[in-house]
Amino acid sequence: MNDRPLILITNDDGIYAKGLKELTEVMRLFGDVVVIAPEAAMSGMSNAITTGKPLRASKIEEEDGYILYKCSGTPVDCVKMGFNQLLERKPDFVVSGINHGTNSSISVVYSGTMGAAIEGCLHGVSSIGFSLCDYDPDADFTRAKMWVARIFQSVAEYGLPHFTCLNVNIPKGEVRGIEVCRQTSGKWVEEMEKRTDPHQRDYYWLSGYFKNFEPDVPGTDMHALENQHVSVVPVTVDMTCNKTLEQMKNWRF
Amino acid sequence: MNDRPLILITNDDGIYAKGLKELTEVMRLFGDVVVIAPEAAMSGMSNAITTGKPLRASKIEEEDGYILYKCSGTPVDCVKMGFNQLLERKPDFVVSGINHGTNSSISVVYSGTMGAAIEGCLHGVSSIGFSLCDYDPDADFTRAKMWVARIFQSVAEYGLPHFTCLNVNIPKGEVRGIEVCRQTSGKWVEEMEKRTDPHQRDYYWLSGYFKNFEPDVPGTDMHALENQHVSVVPVTVDMTCNKTLEQMKNWRF
């Protein structure tokens, strides 16, 4: 019997993204790999699931220790398909990415890459979302892959607590080290660009820029990245704000 | 000048859902209302945003103190459209729902209703997601509406901290009171049903049942609901797991 770890890989940039191929290459060093990736680009899909229509999945490639499926759904759907239908046994790790572009700060909330990692840890499996801070579809992942390998090996060694996954962002260019840190407080602003189509009807493109509410604050993921460190944020699925919970106990409804 | 509060309403069941009409009716008691709702059902869309294609929005109805728009996007897109394009001024509240079905426990992570509330609080506005624990499209919202009004009034009085919104679930049937509580630890299991289409190709329906990892634990939202209380969970956008962050400081990468 095969005793190599089984690693489920997905992403949100879709089956043809370079980042997915690069991540697969790294993970094959460490275990048997099943990739289940969205057939379409699923950036910004967060933890979305497909409920109103059924899902499809097809095997695209298979060789020793490696299977590739495409799936019609979201990144979270891909993980659910893996656990419930496509994998022969429960995987030992769920790894998502490598995303083309950052998922630091509040982007964790919108990210399909992180949606998949969150879903993995909900299934009781150590899960990591990896992103490279470079939106270029042809980005150079050479340096990033070394850090992916290093962080993956640490997770394999130490394990992660239940219902906690990692949000790992890798800076573009030189990397000085790894920093375990917290999610920066920030948001996306001025996000819509209005245009008029040839039929004089309005349409809107989502766009905008990121506003950091705590610039230059050590211990935040943005600060780590700005100082050319890989940011590693442990992410919980428990969204309760305990501080507010205590305050609200005094409310008279 | 009109000094009534401006309330932005959206949902994830779409523009024709009964719960949206019922919520609108309640909110018009308290302020001017702009409804921007998805034209299609968007259950399970989480914090998803539309990035690969543009958005459309059209005004459907307008009367004194009330405007209704449909939008081609997700619940979060609807909120962004409101803040960035459709509203004449920043709203005082963002209210989402009333969802047909529960969003307690881990469902907060997948819920489009809660995605919209989270987006609202990211814009610095007191935001609430309301759900009724009844999936019937023709559910009776009569009792629920009284609790919606009561909780909304408390939020208007006390305010909510920045980047915190409320996840409010209302039990079906009798209601004994309101309980401020935390998100129950739980997950959805056995979620895929495999079928074969008339062309002998497989497809999969997402389904399954909820598993409560801490049944009968007081202080959790599931416990509150099982005891016929309205559950009110304050939800944070900061997903950092601080406990794990401390532990990971000892990791040697």
Short mmCIF file of C-alpha atoms in Angstrom, two decimals:
data_model
loop_
_atom_site.label_atom_id
_atom_site.label_comp_id
_atom_site.label_asym_id
_atom_site.label_seq_id
_atom_site.Cartn_x
_atom_site.Cartn_y
_atom_site.Cartn_z
CA MET A 1 0.00 0.00 0.00
CA ASN A 2 1.07 3.52 -0.82
CA ASP A 3 2.03 5.45 2.31
CA ARG A 4 2.85 8.77 0.70
CA PRO A 5 0.63 11.61 1.88
CA LEU A 6 -2.36 12.39 -0.33
CA ILE A 7 -2.55 16.06 -1.26
CA LEU A 8 -5.66 17.69 -2.74
CA ILE A 9 -4.86 20.78 -4.79
CA THR A 10 -7.20 23.41 -6.16
CA ASN A 11 -7.14 27.11 -7.03
CA ASP A 12 -9.39 29.94 -8.14
CA ASP A 13 -7.58 31.04 -11.29
CA GLY A 14 -8.75 27.87 -13.01
CA ILE A 15 -7.27 24.72 -14.46
CA TYR A 16 -4.99 26.47 -16.97
CA ALA A 17 -3.33 28.91 -14.55
CA LYS A 18 0.44 28.80 -14.33
CA GLY A 19 0.28 29.06 -10.52
CA LEU A 20 -1.65 25.78 -10.34
CA LYS A 21 0.96 23.94 -12.40
CA GLU A 22 3.77 25.37 -10.28
CA LEU A 23 2.05 24.39 -7.03
CA THR A 24 1.44 20.89 -8.37
CA GLU A 25 5.11 20.54 -9.25
CA VAL A 26 6.12 21.42 -5.67
CA MET A 27 3.53 19.19 -4.04
CA ARG A 28 4.50 16.15 -6.09
CA LEU A 29 7.80 16.22 -4.21
CA PHE A 30 5.92 15.51 -1.00
CA GLY A 31 3.08 13.18 -1.87
CA ASP A 32 0.53 11.81 -4.27
CA VAL A 33 -1.43 14.64 -5.77
CA VAL A 34 -5.00 14.97 -6.96
CA VAL A 35 -5.75 18.32 -8.57
CA ILE A 36 -9.42 19.32 -8.84
CA ALA A 37 -9.53 22.76 -10.36
CA PRO A 38 -12.32 24.99 -11.67
CA GLU A 39 -12.66 24.84 -15.45
CA ALA A 40 -13.35 28.60 -15.45
CA ALA A 41 -11.59 31.42 -13.62
CA MET A 42 -13.14 31.80 -10.18
CA SER A 43 -11.32 34.77 -8.70
CA GLY A 44 -13.30 36.56 -6.02
CA MET A 45 -15.60 33.58 -5.45
CA SER A 46 -14.92 33.51 -1.71
CA ASN A 47 -16.57 30.50 0.01
CA ALA A 48 -19.30 30.34 -2.64
CA ILE A 49 -20.97 26.99 -3.30
CA THR A 50 -23.15 25.92 -6.20
CA THR A 51 -26.67 25.08 -5.07
CA GLY A 52 -29.05 25.93 -7.92
CA LYS A 53 -27.55 23.63 -10.52
CA PRO A 54 -25.59 20.37 -10.52
CA LEU A 55 -21.84 20.03 -10.84
CA ARG A 56 -19.75 18.22 -13.44
CA ALA A 57 -16.24 16.86 -13.09
CA SER A 58 -13.99 15.07 -15.57
CA LYS A 59 -10.61 13.46 -15.37
CA ILE A 60 -8.15 15.21 -17.69
CA GLU A 61 -4.83 13.55 -16.91
CA GLU A 62 -3.60 10.60 -14.89
CA GLU A 63 -0.15 9.22 -14.26
CA ASP A 64 1.63 7.61 -11.34
CA GLY A 65 0.91 9.67 -8.21
CA TYR A 66 -0.94 12.37 -10.09
CA ILE A 67 -4.52 12.90 -11.25
CA LEU A 68 -6.00 16.08 -12.71
CA TYR A 69 -9.74 16.82 -12.79
CA LYS A 70 -11.58 19.84 -14.03
CA CYS A 71 -14.79 20.80 -12.25
CA SER A 72 -17.62 23.09 -13.30
CA GLY A 73 -17.95 24.65 -9.83
CA THR A 74 -16.25 27.06 -7.46
CA PRO A 75 -13.03 26.36 -5.53
CA VAL A 76 -15.11 25.25 -2.51
CA ASP A 77 -17.15 22.95 -4.78
CA CYS A 78 -13.86 21.43 -5.99
CA VAL A 79 -12.83 20.63 -2.42
CA LYS A 80 -16.26 19.16 -1.61
CA MET A 81 -16.14 17.06 -4.80
CA GLY A 82 -12.76 15.75 -3.74
CA PHE A 83 -13.79 14.71 -0.25
CA ASN A 84 -17.18 13.35 -1.22
CA GLN A 85 -16.73 11.77 -4.63
CA LEU A 86 -13.40 11.87 -6.40
CA LEU A 87 -10.77 10.93 -3.82
CA GLU A 88 -10.28 7.31 -2.83
CA ARG A 89 -9.44 8.31 0.72
CA LYS A 90 -9.44 11.41 2.90
CA PRO A 91 -6.50 13.59 1.87
CA ASP A 92 -3.79 14.56 4.33
CA PHE A 93 -3.55 18.13 3.06
CA VAL A 94 -5.56 20.61 1.04
CA VAL A 95 -3.40 23.16 -0.75
CA SER A 96 -4.79 26.00 -2.85
CA GLY A 97 -3.12 28.33 -5.34
CA ILE A 98 -0.61 29.54 -6.17
CA ASN A 99 -2.86 32.54 -6.67
CA HIS A 100 -1.82 35.16 -9.21
CA GLY A 101 -2.03 38.23 -6.94
CA THR A 102 -2.20 39.02 -3.26
CA ASN A 103 -4.80 37.73 -0.81
CA SER A 104 -3.51 39.69 2.17
CA SER A 105 -5.64 41.80 4.51
CA ILE A 106 -9.39 41.86 3.79
CA SER A 107 -8.91 40.03 0.48
CA VAL A 108 -9.06 36.83 2.53
CA VAL A 109 -12.81 37.42 2.71
CA TYR A 110 -13.31 37.55 -1.09
CA SER A 111 -10.65 35.08 -2.16
CA GLY A 112 -11.60 31.81 -3.80
CA THR A 113 -8.10 30.53 -3.07
CA MET A 114 -8.74 31.04 0.63
CA GLY A 115 -12.33 29.78 0.32
CA ALA A 116 -10.87 26.43 -0.72
CA ALA A 117 -8.36 26.41 2.15
CA ILE A 118 -11.13 27.24 4.64
CA GLU A 119 -13.23 24.39 3.23
CA GLY A 120 -10.28 22.02 3.59
CA CYS A 121 -9.81 22.82 7.28
CA LEU A 122 -13.56 22.41 7.85
CA HIS A 123 -13.02 18.82 6.71
CA GLY A 124 -10.42 18.39 9.45
CA VAL A 125 -7.39 18.51 7.16
CA SER A 126 -4.36 20.83 7.34
CA SER A 127 -4.97 23.40 4.63
CA ILE A 128 -3.00 26.26 3.12
CA GLY A 129 -3.80 28.95 0.57
CA PHE A 130 -0.74 30.28 -1.28
CA SER A 131 -0.62 33.56 -3.21
CA LEU A 132 2.14 35.37 -5.05
CA CYS A 133 1.91 39.17 -5.05
CA ASP A 134 2.15 39.35 -8.83
CA TYR A 135 -0.94 39.49 -11.06
CA ASP A 136 0.99 38.63 -14.24
CA PRO A 137 -0.47 35.42 -15.75
CA ASP A 138 3.11 34.54 -16.73
CA ALA A 139 4.61 35.48 -13.32
CA ASP A 140 7.92 33.93 -12.27
CA PHE A 141 7.21 31.42 -9.49
CA THR A 142 10.81 30.17 -9.16
CA ARG A 143 11.55 31.85 -5.81
CA ALA A 144 7.98 31.44 -4.54
CA LYS A 145 8.12 27.66 -4.92
CA MET A 146 11.01 27.37 -2.46
CA TRP A 147 8.92 29.18 0.17
CA VAL A 148 5.86 27.09 -0.62
CA ALA A 149 7.92 23.95 -0.02
CA ARG A 150 9.35 25.30 3.22
CA ILE A 151 6.00 26.32 4.67
CA PHE A 152 4.33 23.11 3.56
CA GLN A 153 7.04 21.08 5.30
CA SER A 154 6.58 23.05 8.52
CA VAL A 155 2.81 22.46 8.43
CA ALA A 156 3.46 18.75 7.85
CA GLU A 157 5.77 18.74 10.86
CA TYR A 158 3.77 20.82 13.36
CA GLY A 159 0.20 20.32 12.09
CA LEU A 160 -2.54 22.92 12.36
CA PRO A 161 -5.34 23.12 14.93
CA HIS A 162 -8.82 22.07 13.86
CA PHE A 163 -10.77 24.67 11.88
CA THR A 164 -7.69 26.78 11.26
CA CYS A 165 -5.90 27.15 7.93
CA LEU A 166 -3.06 29.34 6.69
CA ASN A 167 -3.19 32.35 4.39
CA VAL A 168 0.30 32.57 2.87
CA ASN A 169 1.30 35.52 0.69
CA ILE A 170 4.66 35.67 -1.02
CA PRO A 171 6.13 39.02 -2.07
CA LYS A 172 7.26 39.61 -5.63
CA GLY A 173 11.03 39.68 -5.99
CA GLU A 174 13.48 39.25 -3.15
CA VAL A 175 12.28 37.41 -0.02
CA ARG A 176 14.00 38.05 3.30
CA GLY A 177 12.19 35.49 5.44
CA ILE A 178 8.87 34.30 6.85
CA GLU A 179 6.69 36.25 9.27
CA VAL A 180 3.74 34.78 11.16
CA CYS A 181 1.35 37.71 11.46
CA ARG A 182 -2.25 38.89 11.61
CA GLN A 183 -4.69 40.14 8.97
CA THR A 184 -4.21 43.87 8.30
CA SER A 185 -7.28 46.06 8.79
CA GLY A 186 -8.17 47.56 5.42
CA LYS A 187 -10.74 47.62 2.64
CA TRP A 188 -11.22 48.15 -1.08
CA VAL A 189 -12.58 51.59 -2.03
CA GLU A 190 -14.16 53.30 -5.08
CA GLU A 191 -14.84 50.04 -6.67
CA MET A 192 -17.10 50.70 -9.66
CA GLU A 193 -16.36 52.15 -13.06
CA LYS A 194 -19.44 53.12 -15.04
CA ARG A 195 -19.42 52.74 -18.84
CA THR A 196 -22.03 52.93 -21.58
CA ASP A 197 -22.43 50.14 -24.12
CA PRO A 198 -23.03 50.71 -27.88
CA HIS A 199 -26.78 50.47 -27.17
CA GLN A 200 -26.59 53.37 -24.67
CA ARG A 201 -27.13 51.13 -21.68
CA ASP A 202 -24.98 51.55 -18.58
CA TYR A 203 -22.75 48.84 -17.20
CA TYR A 204 -20.27 48.76 -14.37
CA TRP A 205 -16.82 47.27 -13.86
CA LEU A 206 -15.69 46.41 -10.38
CA SER A 207 -12.37 48.15 -9.76
CA GLY A 208 -10.71 50.33 -7.13
CA TYR A 209 -7.73 50.43 -4.84
CA PHE A 210 -6.84 48.99 -1.48
CA LYS A 211 -6.85 51.24 1.57
CA ASN A 212 -4.69 50.11 4.48
CA PHE A 213 -6.18 51.28 7.78
CA GLU A 214 -3.00 50.54 9.70
CA PRO A 215 -0.04 51.30 7.43
CA ASP A 216 3.45 50.53 8.72
CA VAL A 217 2.15 48.55 11.70
CA PRO A 218 4.51 45.67 12.50
CA GLY A 219 2.83 42.31 12.96
CA THR A 220 0.36 42.80 10.10
CA ASP A 221 0.49 40.86 6.85
CA MET A 222 0.77 44.01 4.71
CA HIS A 223 3.74 45.17 6.77
CA ALA A 224 5.45 41.81 6.38
CA LEU A 225 4.93 41.88 2.60
CA GLU A 226 6.12 45.47 2.28
CA ASN A 227 9.32 44.38 4.03
CA GLN A 228 9.76 41.50 1.58
CA HIS A 229 8.72 38.80 4.04
CA VAL A 230 6.38 35.92 3.30
CA SER A 231 3.27 36.60 5.40
CA VAL A 232 1.67 33.61 7.14
CA VAL A 233 -1.71 34.36 8.75
CA PRO A 234 -3.55 31.62 10.65
CA VAL A 235 -7.22 31.93 9.65
CA THR A 236 -10.13 30.74 11.77
CA VAL A 237 -13.59 29.72 10.58
CA ASP A 238 -15.13 31.11 13.78
CA MET A 239 -16.23 34.60 12.80
CA THR A 240 -17.68 35.50 16.22
CA CYS A 241 -16.46 38.87 17.49
CA ASN A 242 -16.02 37.96 21.15
CA LYS A 243 -15.28 41.51 22.27
CA THR A 244 -18.57 42.77 20.82
CA LEU A 245 -20.34 39.74 22.26
CA GLU A 246 -19.30 40.80 25.75
CA GLN A 247 -20.37 44.41 25.14
CA MET A 248 -23.72 43.36 23.74
CA LYS A 249 -24.61 41.44 26.87
CA ASN A 250 -25.48 44.85 28.34
CA TRP A 251 -27.88 45.72 25.53
CA ARG A 252 -31.54 46.02 26.45
CA PHE A 253 -33.36 44.85 23.37
CA MET B 1 -33.85 68.10 3.60
CA ASN B 2 -34.91 64.61 4.51
CA ASP B 3 -33.46 63.56 7.85
CA ARG B 4 -34.84 60.03 7.95
CA PRO B 5 -32.15 57.35 8.04
CA LEU B 6 -31.24 55.84 4.68
CA ILE B 7 -31.37 52.06 4.71
CA LEU B 8 -29.81 49.89 2.00
CA ILE B 9 -31.48 46.49 1.72
CA THR B 10 -30.36 43.44 -0.20
CA ASN B 11 -30.65 39.66 0.05
CA ASP B 12 -29.43 36.45 -1.56
CA ASP B 13 -32.73 34.83 -2.47
CA GLY B 14 -33.22 37.42 -5.20
CA ILE B 15 -35.56 40.25 -6.01
CA TYR B 16 -38.75 38.19 -6.00
CA ALA B 17 -38.26 36.52 -2.61
CA LYS B 18 -40.98 36.99 -0.04
CA GLY B 19 -38.40 37.59 2.69
CA LEU B 20 -37.07 40.65 0.85
CA LYS B 21 -40.55 42.19 0.59
CA GLU B 22 -41.20 41.52 4.27
CA LEU B 23 -37.89 43.06 5.34
CA THR B 24 -38.57 46.10 3.15
CA GLU B 25 -41.96 46.55 4.80
CA VAL B 26 -40.36 46.59 8.26
CA MET B 27 -37.52 48.90 7.29
CA ARG B 28 -39.83 51.48 5.71
CA LEU B 29 -41.14 52.12 9.23
CA PHE B 30 -37.71 53.38 10.22
CA GLY B 31 -36.30 55.20 7.23
CA ASP B 32 -36.02 55.76 3.52
CA VAL B 33 -35.25 52.51 1.81
CA VAL B 34 -33.26 51.61 -1.28
CA VAL B 35 -33.43 47.93 -2.19
CA ILE B 36 -30.73 46.59 -4.52
CA ALA B 37 -31.34 42.90 -4.92
CA PRO B 38 -29.87 40.20 -7.16
CA GLU B 39 -32.06 39.46 -10.19
CA ALA B 40 -31.21 35.75 -9.78
CA ALA B 41 -31.14 33.58 -6.66
CA MET B 42 -27.70 33.88 -5.05
CA SER B 43 -27.89 31.47 -2.12
CA GLY B 44 -24.52 30.19 -1.02
CA MET B 45 -22.66 33.02 -2.76
CA SER B 46 -20.76 33.99 0.39
CA ASN B 47 -18.67 37.15 -0.09
CA ALA B 48 -18.29 36.47 -3.82
CA ILE B 49 -17.73 39.44 -6.14
CA THR B 50 -18.03 39.64 -9.91
CA THR B 51 -14.69 40.41 -11.52
CA GLY B 52 -14.63 38.74 -14.95
CA LYS B 53 -17.64 40.51 -16.42
CA PRO B 54 -19.40 43.84 -15.90
CA LEU B 55 -22.51 44.40 -13.80
CA ARG B 56 -25.90 45.74 -14.77
CA ALA B 57 -28.47 47.43 -12.57
CA SER B 58 -31.94 48.80 -13.36
CA LYS B 59 -34.52 50.71 -11.39
CA ILE B 60 -37.71 48.68 -11.12
CA GLU B 61 -39.88 50.76 -8.80
CA GLU B 62 -39.78 54.18 -7.17
CA GLU B 63 -42.12 55.95 -4.82
CA ASP B 64 -41.74 58.34 -1.90
CA GLY B 65 -39.02 56.98 0.39
CA TYR B 66 -38.58 53.76 -1.57
CA ILE B 67 -36.56 52.69 -4.58
CA LEU B 68 -36.10 49.14 -5.89
CA TYR B 69 -33.25 48.09 -8.17
CA LYS B 70 -32.37 44.72 -9.60
CA CYS B 71 -28.71 43.93 -10.13
CA SER B 72 -27.03 41.23 -12.19
CA GLY B 73 -24.42 40.48 -9.50
CA THR B 74 -23.99 38.83 -6.12
CA PRO B 75 -25.25 40.22 -2.81
CA VAL B 76 -21.83 41.80 -2.19
CA ASP B 77 -21.92 43.34 -5.68
CA CYS B 78 -25.34 44.81 -4.81
CA VAL B 79 -23.90 46.50 -1.71
CA LYS B 80 -20.90 47.82 -3.65
CA MET B 81 -23.22 49.14 -6.39
CA GLY B 82 -25.23 50.94 -3.73
CA PHE B 83 -22.28 52.65 -2.07
CA ASN B 84 -20.43 53.47 -5.27
CA GLN B 85 -23.10 54.25 -7.83
CA LEU B 86 -26.77 54.04 -6.99
CA LEU B 87 -27.20 55.76 -3.61
CA GLU B 88 -27.23 59.53 -3.40
CA ARG B 89 -25.51 59.45 -0.03
CA LYS B 90 -23.84 56.93 2.26
CA PRO B 91 -26.56 54.83 3.90
CA ASP B 92 -26.97 54.68 7.66
CA PHE B 93 -27.66 50.95 7.69
CA VAL B 94 -27.22 47.91 5.49
CA VAL B 95 -29.81 45.23 6.14
CA SER B 96 -29.85 41.86 4.37
CA GLY B 97 -32.54 39.18 4.16
CA ILE B 98 -34.87 38.03 5.42
CA ASN B 99 -33.23 34.81 4.29
CA HIS B 100 -35.42 31.77 3.70
CA GLY B 101 -33.56 29.31 5.90
CA THR B 102 -30.99 29.36 8.68
CA ASN B 103 -27.56 30.95 8.52
CA SER B 104 -26.45 29.84 11.96
CA SER B 105 -23.14 28.13 12.80
CA ILE B 106 -20.75 27.60 9.88
CA SER B 107 -23.40 28.66 7.34
CA VAL B 108 -22.23 32.22 8.03
CA VAL B 109 -19.21 31.37 5.88
CA TYR B 110 -21.26 30.33 2.81
CA SER B 111 -24.18 32.73 3.17
CA GLY B 112 -24.79 35.44 0.60
CA THR B 113 -27.09 37.14 3.10
CA MET B 114 -24.18 37.43 5.51
CA GLY B 115 -21.76 38.28 2.69
CA ALA B 116 -23.82 41.44 2.11
CA ALA B 117 -23.89 42.31 5.83
CA ILE B 118 -20.12 41.83 6.06
CA GLU B 119 -19.66 44.10 3.03
CA GLY B 120 -21.87 46.73 4.66
CA CYS B 121 -19.80 46.83 7.83
CA LEU B 122 -16.61 47.05 5.75
CA HIS B 123 -18.04 50.32 4.46
CA GLY B 124 -18.30 51.56 8.03
CA VAL B 125 -22.08 51.18 8.33
CA SER B 126 -24.08 49.24 10.94
CA SER B 127 -25.13 46.08 9.13
CA ILE B 128 -27.36 43.13 9.94
CA GLY B 129 -28.17 39.87 8.17
CA PHE B 130 -31.57 38.42 9.08
CA SER B 131 -32.63 34.81 8.49
CA LEU B 132 -35.76 32.86 9.33
CA CYS B 133 -35.26 29.15 10.05
CA ASP B 134 -37.87 28.15 7.48
CA TYR B 135 -36.95 27.24 3.89
CA ASP B 136 -40.53 27.53 2.61
CA PRO B 137 -40.64 30.18 -0.16
CA ASP B 138 -44.07 31.10 1.21
CA ALA B 139 -42.96 31.10 4.88
CA ASP B 140 -44.92 33.10 7.43
CA PHE B 141 -42.81 36.13 8.44
CA THR B 142 -45.44 37.71 10.72
CA ARG B 143 -43.71 36.92 14.02
CA ALA B 144 -40.22 37.29 12.57
CA LYS B 145 -40.89 40.87 11.52
CA MET B 146 -41.52 41.97 15.10
CA TRP B 147 -38.10 40.64 16.10
CA VAL B 148 -36.44 42.21 13.09
CA ALA B 149 -37.90 45.57 14.14
CA ARG B 150 -36.79 45.13 17.73
CA ILE B 151 -33.22 44.17 16.87
CA PHE B 152 -32.93 46.90 14.25
CA GLN B 153 -34.04 49.49 16.81
CA SER B 154 -31.46 48.27 19.32
CA VAL B 155 -28.70 48.51 16.70
CA ALA B 156 -29.87 52.02 15.84
CA GLU B 157 -29.70 52.93 19.53
CA TYR B 158 -26.40 51.30 20.54
CA GLY B 159 -24.55 51.20 17.23
CA LEU B 160 -22.06 48.50 16.25
CA PRO B 161 -18.26 48.65 16.38
CA HIS B 162 -16.39 49.14 13.11
CA PHE B 163 -15.96 46.00 11.00
CA THR B 164 -18.53 44.07 13.01
CA CYS B 165 -21.99 43.11 11.81
CA LEU B 166 -24.77 40.94 13.22
CA ASN B 167 -25.90 37.48 12.13
CA VAL B 168 -29.50 37.22 13.33
CA ASN B 169 -31.42 33.95 13.03
CA ILE B 170 -35.07 33.70 13.98
CA PRO B 171 -36.59 30.33 14.90
CA LYS B 172 -39.68 29.05 13.17
CA GLY B 173 -42.76 29.22 15.34
CA GLU B 174 -42.87 30.51 18.89
CA VAL B 175 -40.10 32.90 19.99
CA ARG B 176 -39.22 33.17 23.67
CA GLY B 177 -36.68 36.00 23.50
CA ILE B 178 -33.35 37.19 22.11
CA GLU B 179 -29.96 35.66 22.93
CA VAL B 180 -26.62 37.26 22.09
CA CYS B 181 -24.36 34.28 21.44
CA ARG B 182 -21.43 32.86 19.49
CA GLN B 183 -21.16 30.84 16.30
CA THR B 184 -21.64 27.11 16.96
CA SER B 185 -18.79 24.84 15.85
CA GLY B 186 -20.16 22.56 13.14
CA LYS B 187 -20.00 21.64 9.47
CA TRP B 188 -21.97 20.24 6.54
CA VAL B 189 -21.26 16.58 5.78
CA GLU B 190 -21.89 14.07 2.93
CA GLU B 191 -22.63 16.81 0.57
CA MET B 192 -22.78 15.32 -2.92
CA GLU B 193 -25.40 13.20 -4.61
CA LYS B 194 -24.23 11.54 -7.81
CA ARG B 195 -26.72 11.05 -10.67
CA THR B 196 -26.48 10.03 -14.30
CA ASP B 197 -28.05 12.12 -17.05
CA PRO B 198 -29.95 10.66 -20.05
CA HIS B 199 -26.67 10.74 -22.00
CA GLN B 200 -24.95 8.51 -19.41
CA ARG B 201 -22.81 11.31 -18.06
CA ASP B 202 -22.42 11.79 -14.32
CA TYR B 203 -23.45 14.93 -12.51
CA TYR B 204 -23.53 15.85 -8.83
CA TRP B 205 -25.96 17.73 -6.60
CA LEU B 206 -24.65 19.41 -3.52
CA SER B 207 -26.67 18.16 -0.54
CA GLY B 208 -26.05 16.83 2.94
CA TYR B 209 -26.85 17.47 6.56
CA PHE B 210 -25.49 19.72 9.26
CA LYS B 211 -23.33 18.22 12.00
CA ASN B 212 -23.21 20.16 15.27
CA PHE B 213 -19.85 19.63 17.00
CA GLU B 214 -21.10 21.07 20.28
CA PRO B 215 -24.76 20.05 20.67
CA ASP B 216 -26.66 21.39 23.69
CA VAL B 217 -23.90 23.88 24.58
CA PRO B 218 -25.43 27.06 26.04
CA GLY B 219 -24.13 30.28 24.55
CA THR B 220 -24.05 28.93 20.97
CA ASP B 221 -26.41 30.10 18.23
CA MET B 222 -27.73 26.59 17.56
CA HIS B 223 -28.57 26.17 21.24
CA ALA B 224 -30.41 29.50 21.29
CA LEU B 225 -32.44 28.53 18.21
CA GLU B 226 -33.25 25.06 19.55
CA ASN B 227 -34.65 26.79 22.62
CA GLN B 228 -36.80 29.06 20.46
CA HIS B 229 -34.67 32.15 20.99
CA VAL B 230 -33.59 34.58 18.30
CA SER B 231 -29.81 34.14 17.98
CA VAL B 232 -27.72 37.30 17.57
CA VAL B 233 -24.05 36.65 16.75
CA PRO B 234 -21.66 39.59 16.32
CA VAL B 235 -19.48 38.75 13.30
CA THR B 236 -15.99 40.14 12.71
CA VAL B 237 -14.21 40.58 9.38
CA ASP B 238 -10.87 39.82 11.06
CA MET B 239 -10.37 36.11 10.44
CA THR B 240 -6.98 35.90 12.20
CA CYS B 241 -6.82 33.01 14.68
CA ASN B 242 -4.88 34.78 17.44
CA LYS B 243 -4.44 31.65 19.53
CA THR B 244 -2.76 29.82 16.66
CA LEU B 245 -0.73 32.94 15.87
CA GLU B 246 0.82 32.80 19.35
CA GLN B 247 1.54 29.06 19.04
CA MET B 248 3.10 29.48 15.61
CA LYS B 249 5.62 31.98 16.91
CA ASN B 250 7.53 28.94 18.20
CA TRP B 251 7.62 27.26 14.79
CA ARG B 252 11.02 26.86 13.19
CA PHE B 253 10.34 27.14 9.49
#
